[in-house]
Short mmCIF file of C-alpha atoms in Angstrom, two decimals:
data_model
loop_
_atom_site.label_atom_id
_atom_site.label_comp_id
_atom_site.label_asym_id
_atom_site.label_seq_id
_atom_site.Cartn_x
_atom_site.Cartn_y
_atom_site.Cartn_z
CA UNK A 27 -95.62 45.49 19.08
CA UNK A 28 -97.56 43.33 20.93
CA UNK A 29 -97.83 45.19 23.79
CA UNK A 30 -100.98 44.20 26.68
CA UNK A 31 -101.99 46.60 28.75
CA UNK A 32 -105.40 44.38 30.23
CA UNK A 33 -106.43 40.66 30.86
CA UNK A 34 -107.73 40.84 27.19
CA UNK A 35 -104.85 39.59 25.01
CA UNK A 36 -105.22 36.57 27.70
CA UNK A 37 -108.62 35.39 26.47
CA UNK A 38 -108.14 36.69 23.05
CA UNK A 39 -104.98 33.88 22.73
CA UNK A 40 -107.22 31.37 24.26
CA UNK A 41 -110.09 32.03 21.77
CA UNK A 42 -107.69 31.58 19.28
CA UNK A 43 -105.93 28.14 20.34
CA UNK A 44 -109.97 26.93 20.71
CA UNK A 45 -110.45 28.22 17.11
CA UNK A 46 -107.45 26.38 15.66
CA UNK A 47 -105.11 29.79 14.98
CA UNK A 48 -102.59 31.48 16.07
CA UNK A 49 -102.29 34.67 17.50
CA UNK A 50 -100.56 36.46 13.94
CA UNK A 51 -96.89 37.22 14.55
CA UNK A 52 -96.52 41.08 15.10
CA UNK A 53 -93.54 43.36 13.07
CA UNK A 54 -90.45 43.64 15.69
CA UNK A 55 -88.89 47.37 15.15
CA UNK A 56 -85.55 46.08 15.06
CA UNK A 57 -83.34 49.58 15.12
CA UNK A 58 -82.78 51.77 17.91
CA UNK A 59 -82.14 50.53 20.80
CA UNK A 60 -79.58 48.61 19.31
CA UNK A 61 -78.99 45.91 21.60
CA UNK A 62 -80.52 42.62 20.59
CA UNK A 63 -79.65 43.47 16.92
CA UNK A 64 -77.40 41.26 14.97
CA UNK A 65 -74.40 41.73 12.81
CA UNK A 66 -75.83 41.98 9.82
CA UNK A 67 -78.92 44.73 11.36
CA UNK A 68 -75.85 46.83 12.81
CA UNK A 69 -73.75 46.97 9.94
CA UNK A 70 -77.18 47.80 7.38
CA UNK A 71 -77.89 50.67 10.36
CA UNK A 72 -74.54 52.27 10.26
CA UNK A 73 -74.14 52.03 6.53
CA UNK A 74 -77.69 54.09 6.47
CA UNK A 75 -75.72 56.71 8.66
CA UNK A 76 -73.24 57.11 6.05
CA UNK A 77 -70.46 55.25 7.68
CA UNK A 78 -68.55 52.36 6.14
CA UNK A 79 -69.55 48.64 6.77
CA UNK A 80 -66.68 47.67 8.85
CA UNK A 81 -68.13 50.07 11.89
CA UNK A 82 -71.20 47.26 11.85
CA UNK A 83 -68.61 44.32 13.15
CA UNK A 84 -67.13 47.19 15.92
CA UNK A 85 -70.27 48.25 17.16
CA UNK A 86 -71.45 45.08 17.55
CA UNK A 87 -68.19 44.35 19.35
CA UNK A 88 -68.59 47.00 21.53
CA UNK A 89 -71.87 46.20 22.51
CA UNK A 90 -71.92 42.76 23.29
CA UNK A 91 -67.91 42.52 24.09
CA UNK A 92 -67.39 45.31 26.16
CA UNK A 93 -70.68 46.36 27.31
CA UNK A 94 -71.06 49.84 26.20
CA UNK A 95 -74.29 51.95 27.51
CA UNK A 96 -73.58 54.99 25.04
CA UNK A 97 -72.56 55.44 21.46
CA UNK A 98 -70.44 58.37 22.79
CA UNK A 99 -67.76 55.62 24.57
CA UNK A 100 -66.90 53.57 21.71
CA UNK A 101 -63.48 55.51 21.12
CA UNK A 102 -62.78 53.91 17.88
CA UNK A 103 -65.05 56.10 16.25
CA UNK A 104 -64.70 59.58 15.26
CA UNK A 105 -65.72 62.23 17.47
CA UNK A 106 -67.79 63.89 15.04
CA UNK A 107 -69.69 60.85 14.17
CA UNK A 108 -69.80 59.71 18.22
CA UNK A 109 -71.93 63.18 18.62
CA UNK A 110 -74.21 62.96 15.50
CA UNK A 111 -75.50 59.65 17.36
CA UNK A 112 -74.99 60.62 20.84
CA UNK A 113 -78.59 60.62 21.43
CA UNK A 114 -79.43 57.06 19.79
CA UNK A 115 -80.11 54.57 22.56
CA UNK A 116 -78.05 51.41 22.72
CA UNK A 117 -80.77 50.04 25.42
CA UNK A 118 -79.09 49.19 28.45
CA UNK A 119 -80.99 49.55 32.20
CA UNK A 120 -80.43 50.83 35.11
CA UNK A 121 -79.70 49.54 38.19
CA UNK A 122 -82.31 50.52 41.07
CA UNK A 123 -81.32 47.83 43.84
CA UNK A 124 -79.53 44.50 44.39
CA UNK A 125 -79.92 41.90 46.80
CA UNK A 126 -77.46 39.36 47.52
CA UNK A 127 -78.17 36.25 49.31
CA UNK A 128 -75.88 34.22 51.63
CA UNK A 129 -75.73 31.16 48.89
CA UNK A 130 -74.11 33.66 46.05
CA UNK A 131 -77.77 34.31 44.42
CA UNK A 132 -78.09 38.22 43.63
CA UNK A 133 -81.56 39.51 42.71
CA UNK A 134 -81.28 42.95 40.63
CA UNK A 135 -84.25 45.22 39.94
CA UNK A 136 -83.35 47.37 36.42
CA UNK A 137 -84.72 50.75 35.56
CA UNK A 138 -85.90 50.67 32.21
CA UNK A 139 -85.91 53.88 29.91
CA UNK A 140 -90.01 54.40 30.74
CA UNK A 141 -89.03 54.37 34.05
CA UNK A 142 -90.67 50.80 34.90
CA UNK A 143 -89.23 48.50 37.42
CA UNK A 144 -88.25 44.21 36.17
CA UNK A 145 -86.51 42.10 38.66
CA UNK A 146 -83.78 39.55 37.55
CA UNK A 147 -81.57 36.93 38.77
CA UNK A 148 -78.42 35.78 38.71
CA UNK A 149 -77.51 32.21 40.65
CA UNK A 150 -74.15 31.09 40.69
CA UNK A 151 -72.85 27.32 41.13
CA UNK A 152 -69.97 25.87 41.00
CA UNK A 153 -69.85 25.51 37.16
CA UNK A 154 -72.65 27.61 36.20
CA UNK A 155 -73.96 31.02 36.18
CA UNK A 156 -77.65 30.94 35.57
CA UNK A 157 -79.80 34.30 34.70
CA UNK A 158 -83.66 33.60 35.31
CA UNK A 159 -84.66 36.86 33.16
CA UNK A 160 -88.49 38.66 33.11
CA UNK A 161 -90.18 38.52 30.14
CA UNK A 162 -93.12 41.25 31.21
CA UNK A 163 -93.51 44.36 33.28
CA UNK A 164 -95.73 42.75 35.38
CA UNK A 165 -97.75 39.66 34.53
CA UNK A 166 -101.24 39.31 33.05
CA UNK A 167 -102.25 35.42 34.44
CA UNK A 168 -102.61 35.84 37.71
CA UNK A 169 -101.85 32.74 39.04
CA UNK A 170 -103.03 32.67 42.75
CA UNK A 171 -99.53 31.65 44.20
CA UNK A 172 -97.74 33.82 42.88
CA UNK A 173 -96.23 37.24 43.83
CA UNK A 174 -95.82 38.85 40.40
CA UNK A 175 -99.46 37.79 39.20
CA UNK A 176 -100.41 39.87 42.68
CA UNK A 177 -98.81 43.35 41.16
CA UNK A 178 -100.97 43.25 37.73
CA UNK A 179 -99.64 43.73 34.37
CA UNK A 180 -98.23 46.41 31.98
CA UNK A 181 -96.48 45.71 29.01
CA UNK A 182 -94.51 43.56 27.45
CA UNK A 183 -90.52 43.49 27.62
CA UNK A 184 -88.71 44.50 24.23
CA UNK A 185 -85.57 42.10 23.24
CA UNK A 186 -83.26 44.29 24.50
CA UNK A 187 -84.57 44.74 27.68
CA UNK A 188 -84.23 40.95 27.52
CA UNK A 189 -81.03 40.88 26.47
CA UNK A 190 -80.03 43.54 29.05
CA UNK A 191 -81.01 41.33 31.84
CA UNK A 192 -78.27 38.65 31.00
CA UNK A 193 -75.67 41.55 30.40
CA UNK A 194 -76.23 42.71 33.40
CA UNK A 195 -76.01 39.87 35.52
CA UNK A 196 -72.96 38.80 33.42
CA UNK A 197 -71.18 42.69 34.42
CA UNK A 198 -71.49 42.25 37.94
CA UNK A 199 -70.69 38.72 38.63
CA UNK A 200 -67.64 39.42 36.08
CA UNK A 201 -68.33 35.33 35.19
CA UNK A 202 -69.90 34.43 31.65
CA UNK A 203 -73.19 33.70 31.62
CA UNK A 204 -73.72 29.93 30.95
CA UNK A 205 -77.68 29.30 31.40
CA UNK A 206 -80.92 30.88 30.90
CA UNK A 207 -84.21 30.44 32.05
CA UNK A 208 -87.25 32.61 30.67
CA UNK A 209 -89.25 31.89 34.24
CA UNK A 210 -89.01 35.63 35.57
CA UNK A 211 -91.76 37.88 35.80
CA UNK A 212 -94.60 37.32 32.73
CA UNK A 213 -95.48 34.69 30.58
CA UNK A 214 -93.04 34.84 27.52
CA UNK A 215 -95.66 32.81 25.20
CA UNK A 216 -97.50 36.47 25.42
CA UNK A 217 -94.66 37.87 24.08
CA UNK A 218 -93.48 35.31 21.65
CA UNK A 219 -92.00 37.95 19.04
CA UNK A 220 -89.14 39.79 21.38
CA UNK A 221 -88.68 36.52 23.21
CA UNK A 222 -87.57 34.96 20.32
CA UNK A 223 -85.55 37.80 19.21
CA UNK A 224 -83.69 37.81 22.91
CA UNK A 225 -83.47 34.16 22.05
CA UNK A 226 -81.24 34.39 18.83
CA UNK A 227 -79.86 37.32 20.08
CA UNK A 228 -78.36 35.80 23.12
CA UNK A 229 -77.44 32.88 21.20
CA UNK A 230 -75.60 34.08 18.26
CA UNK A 231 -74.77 37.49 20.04
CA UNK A 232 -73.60 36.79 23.47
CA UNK A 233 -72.89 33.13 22.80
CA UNK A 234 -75.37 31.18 24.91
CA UNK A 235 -76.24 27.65 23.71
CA UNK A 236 -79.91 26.81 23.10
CA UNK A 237 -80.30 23.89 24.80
CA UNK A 238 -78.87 25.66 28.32
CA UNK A 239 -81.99 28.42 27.41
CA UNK A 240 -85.46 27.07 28.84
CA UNK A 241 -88.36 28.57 28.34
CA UNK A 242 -90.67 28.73 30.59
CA UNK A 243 -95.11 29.25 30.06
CA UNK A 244 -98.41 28.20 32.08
CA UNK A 245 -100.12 27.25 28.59
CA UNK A 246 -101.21 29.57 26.20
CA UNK A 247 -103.72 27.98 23.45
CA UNK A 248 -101.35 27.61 20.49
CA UNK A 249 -98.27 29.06 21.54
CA UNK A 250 -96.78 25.75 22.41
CA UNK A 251 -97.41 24.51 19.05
CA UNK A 252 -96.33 27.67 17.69
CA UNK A 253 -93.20 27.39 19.55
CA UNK A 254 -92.10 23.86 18.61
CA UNK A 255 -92.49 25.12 14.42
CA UNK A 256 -89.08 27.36 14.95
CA UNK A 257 -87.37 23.98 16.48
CA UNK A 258 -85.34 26.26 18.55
CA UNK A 259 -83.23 23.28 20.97
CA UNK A 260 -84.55 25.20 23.53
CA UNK A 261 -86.13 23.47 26.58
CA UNK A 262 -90.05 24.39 27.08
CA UNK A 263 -90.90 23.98 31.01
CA UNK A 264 -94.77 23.91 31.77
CA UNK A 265 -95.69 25.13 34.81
CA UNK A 266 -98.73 22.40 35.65
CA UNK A 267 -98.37 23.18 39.42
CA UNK A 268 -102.25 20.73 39.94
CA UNK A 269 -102.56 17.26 38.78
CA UNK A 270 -106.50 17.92 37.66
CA UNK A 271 -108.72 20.23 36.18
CA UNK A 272 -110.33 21.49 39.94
CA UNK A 273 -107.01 22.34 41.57
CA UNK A 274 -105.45 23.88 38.63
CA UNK A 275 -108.45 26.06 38.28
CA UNK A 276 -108.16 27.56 41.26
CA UNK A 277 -104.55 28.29 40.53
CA UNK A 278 -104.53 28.77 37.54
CA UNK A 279 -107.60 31.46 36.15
CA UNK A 280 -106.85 30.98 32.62
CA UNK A 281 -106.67 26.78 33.18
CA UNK A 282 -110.88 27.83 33.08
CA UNK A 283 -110.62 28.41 29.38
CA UNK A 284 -107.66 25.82 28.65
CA UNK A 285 -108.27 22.30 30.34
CA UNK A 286 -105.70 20.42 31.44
CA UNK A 287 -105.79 18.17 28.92
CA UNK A 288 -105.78 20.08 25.53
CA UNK A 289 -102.70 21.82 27.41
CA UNK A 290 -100.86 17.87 27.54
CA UNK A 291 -102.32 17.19 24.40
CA UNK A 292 -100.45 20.46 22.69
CA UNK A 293 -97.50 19.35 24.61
CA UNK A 294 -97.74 15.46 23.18
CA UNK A 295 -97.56 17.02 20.06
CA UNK A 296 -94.71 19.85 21.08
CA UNK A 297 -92.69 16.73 21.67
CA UNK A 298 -93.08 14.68 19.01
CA UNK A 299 -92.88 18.00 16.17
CA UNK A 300 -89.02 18.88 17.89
CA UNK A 301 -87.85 15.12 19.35
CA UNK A 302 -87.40 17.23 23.04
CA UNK A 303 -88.74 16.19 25.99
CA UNK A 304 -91.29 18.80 28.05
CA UNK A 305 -90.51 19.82 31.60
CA UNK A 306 -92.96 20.12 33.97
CA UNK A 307 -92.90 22.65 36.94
CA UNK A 308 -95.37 21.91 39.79
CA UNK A 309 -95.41 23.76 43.20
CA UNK A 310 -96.33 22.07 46.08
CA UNK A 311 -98.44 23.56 48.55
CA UNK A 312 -98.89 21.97 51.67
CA UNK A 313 -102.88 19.83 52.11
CA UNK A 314 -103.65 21.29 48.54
CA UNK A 315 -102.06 19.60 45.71
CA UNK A 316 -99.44 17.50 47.62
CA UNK A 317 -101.22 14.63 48.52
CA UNK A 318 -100.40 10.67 47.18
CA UNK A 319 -103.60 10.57 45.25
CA UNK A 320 -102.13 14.14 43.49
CA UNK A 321 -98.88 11.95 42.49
CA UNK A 322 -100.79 9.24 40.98
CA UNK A 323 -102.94 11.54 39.14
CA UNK A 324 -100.36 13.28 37.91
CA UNK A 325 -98.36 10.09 36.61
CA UNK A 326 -101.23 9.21 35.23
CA UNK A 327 -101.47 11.87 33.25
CA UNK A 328 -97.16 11.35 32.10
CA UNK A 329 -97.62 7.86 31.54
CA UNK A 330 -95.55 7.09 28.41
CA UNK A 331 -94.48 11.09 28.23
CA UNK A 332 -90.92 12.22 27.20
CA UNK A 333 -91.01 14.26 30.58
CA UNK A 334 -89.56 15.33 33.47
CA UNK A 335 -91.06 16.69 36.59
CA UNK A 336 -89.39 19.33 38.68
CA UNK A 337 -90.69 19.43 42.27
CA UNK A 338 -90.55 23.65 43.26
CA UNK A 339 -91.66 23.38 47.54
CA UNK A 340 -94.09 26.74 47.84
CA UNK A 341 -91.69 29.52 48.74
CA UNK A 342 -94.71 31.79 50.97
CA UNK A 343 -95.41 35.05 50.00
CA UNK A 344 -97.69 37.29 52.31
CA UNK A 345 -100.66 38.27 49.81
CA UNK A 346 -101.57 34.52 50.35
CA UNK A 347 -101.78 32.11 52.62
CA UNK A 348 -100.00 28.61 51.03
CA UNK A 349 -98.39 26.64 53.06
CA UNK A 350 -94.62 25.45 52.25
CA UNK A 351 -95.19 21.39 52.91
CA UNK A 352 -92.68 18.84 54.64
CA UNK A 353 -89.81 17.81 53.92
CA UNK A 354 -91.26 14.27 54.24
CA UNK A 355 -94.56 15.17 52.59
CA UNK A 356 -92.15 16.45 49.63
CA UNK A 357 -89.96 13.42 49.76
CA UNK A 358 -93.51 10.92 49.91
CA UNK A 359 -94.94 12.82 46.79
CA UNK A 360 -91.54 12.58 44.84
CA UNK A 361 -91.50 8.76 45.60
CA UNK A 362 -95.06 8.50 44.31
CA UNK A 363 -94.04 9.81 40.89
CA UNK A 364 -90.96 7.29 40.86
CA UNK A 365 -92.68 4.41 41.82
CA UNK A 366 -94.55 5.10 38.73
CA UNK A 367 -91.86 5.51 36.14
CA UNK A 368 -91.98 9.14 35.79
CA UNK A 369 -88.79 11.23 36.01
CA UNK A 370 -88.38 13.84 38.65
CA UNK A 371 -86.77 15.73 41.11
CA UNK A 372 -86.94 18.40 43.56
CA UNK A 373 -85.67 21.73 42.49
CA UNK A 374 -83.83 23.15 45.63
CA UNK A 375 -84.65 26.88 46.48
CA UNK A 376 -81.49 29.33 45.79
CA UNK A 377 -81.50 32.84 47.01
CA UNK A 378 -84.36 32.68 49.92
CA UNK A 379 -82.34 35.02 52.27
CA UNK A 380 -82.50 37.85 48.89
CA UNK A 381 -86.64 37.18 48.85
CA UNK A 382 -88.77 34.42 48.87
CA UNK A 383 -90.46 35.28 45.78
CA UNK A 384 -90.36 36.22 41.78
CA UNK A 385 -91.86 39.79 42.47
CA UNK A 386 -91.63 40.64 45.89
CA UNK A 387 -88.34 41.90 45.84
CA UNK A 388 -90.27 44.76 43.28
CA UNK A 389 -92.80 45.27 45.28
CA UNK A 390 -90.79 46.37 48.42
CA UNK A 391 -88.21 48.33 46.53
CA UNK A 392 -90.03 49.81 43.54
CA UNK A 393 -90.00 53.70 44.79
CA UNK A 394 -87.37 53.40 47.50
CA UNK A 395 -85.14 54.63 45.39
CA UNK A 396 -85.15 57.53 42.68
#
């Protein structure tokens, strides 16, 4: 399935972008849990229990409609048939804590049936409900800045603990779910198979548009390219967070064995294969990558790109020292990209007050509470 339990599958996708392949697609077990599965896979599963087809259209109703968490609640089936399949998971989570900030953002960490801990979010606006959903128990890069690289890795998430994520969020701000960003805990080009199963899943299940999903990767060798084959009107956000090969290094550990530019090369090509533009993510962090000379590098490096930048100020976390820069320092490097033609803007910060970072919240809570 997929699953990494080790920095290996890291280098072994990177060996494999070098080498001109793709990582081969693994087999999805598609039936139980049975949320994430489509119409069609309910209605062939029920029809293998020996009930009629029409149950297939119900229990996907239930599921996806009204939320279910056990076979045992869905009234409009028998009683006898409800307790043959009592024990077959539908997949939901638990909850294990939730943090609400003052601006509306909740953060939620989910019990999953193994008893692992993902955090997810849910940010309200005025005309939009965003989820930004974990792809991974854990993540495998270890990016330096970050507070979920910090807590190592352990598996992959299965598309219906994907799925779950958005449900959840959905229940408990009782508001439909109108945007979806993959940029949670893990790097969802390492688990390409379930995240594009969440992806149709949420799409043609729930009813989430593709183009308000975004996926979100820091480069893996070929998955890019992979990506843009299934032309999925999805948005692809790169995190670049260093305008050259030194900085992002140091960021970045698996930039070492993917330079910056095959990464902008792949995406050059992810853009002209699908006809979308890329989105780039870069963090500043204050005397280390937010400097003028970093803006013009980096235009120079988006110079005639179908792009856009989004500007993320370093939100601190306490297993590093990075410092959050200026608000003029922030404003100086966001001119320096305009005054070169490249599109971008500064993402403001939402839910600060709930925790300052993707995967803290975990790390405080995971234990506190059974």
């Amino acid at each position: 399935m997929d699953r990494i339990y080790s920095d290996q599958p890291v280098a072994q996708a990177i060996t494999a972008g070098q080498s001109g392949t793709a990582a081969p697609m693994p087999s999805v077990v598609v039936l139980p849990p049975l949320l994430g599965a489509s119409v069609a896979e309910l209605t062939e599963w029920v029809k293998q229990q020996q009930q009629p087809a029409y149950r297939g259209q119900q229990l996907h109703q239930w599921i996806y409609q009204k939320g279910v968490r056990s076979l045992d609640e869905i009234s409009v089936f028998s009683k006898q048939w409800r307790s043959t399949v009592a024990d077959v998971p539908i997949g939901r989570s638990t909850l294990h804590y939730r943090a609400a900030a003052p601006d509306g953002t909740v953060k939620f960490l989910l019990r999953l049936a193994d008893g692992q801990i993902i955090e997810t979010v849910g940010i309200p606006t005025e005309k939009r409900l965003t989820v930004c959903v974990s792809s991974q128990v854990g993540c495998p890069m270890g990016c330096d800045f970050c507070a979920t690289g910090k807590g190592g890795f352990l598996r992959n998430l299965e598309r219906h603990e994907i799925v779950d994520q958005v449900l959840t969020v959905q229940e408990d701000f009782q508001q439909r779910v109108s945007n979806i960003v993959f940029m949670g805990m893990g790097e969802p080009l390492l688990n390409v198979d379930n995240v594009l199963g969440a992806v149709r899943s949420l799409n043609e299940d729930v009813g989430i548009g593709k183009r308000a999903m975004t996926i979100s990767t820091v480069g893996i060798p070929g998955r890019i390219r992979r990506l843009a084959t299934h032309q999925l009107q999805t948005t692809l956000a790169v995190s670049l967070h260093a305008s050259n090969q030194a900085v992002r290094e140091q960021l970045i550990p698996s930039a070492r064995q993917y330079p910056l530019q095959d990464l902008l090369a792949e995406c050059r090509e992810y853009v002209q294969l699908t006809g979308r533009r890329v989105t780039f993510e870069y963090i500043l962090l204050g005397g280390l990558n937010d400097c003028p000379e970093h803006a013009v590098e980096l235009a120079e490096h988006l110079r005639g790109f179908q792009s856009h930048v989004n500007l993320i100020p370093y939100n601190p976390i306490s297993e590093v020292d990075y410092q959050r820069p200026s608000p003029q320092r922030i404003q100086a490097f966001l001119n320096g990209l305009k005054q070169h033609h490249i599109a971008a803007s500064v993402r403001r910060s939402r839910g600060l007050e709930a925790d300052a970072a993707c995967g803290q919240l975990r790390a405080k809570k995971v234990g506190a509470i059974a």
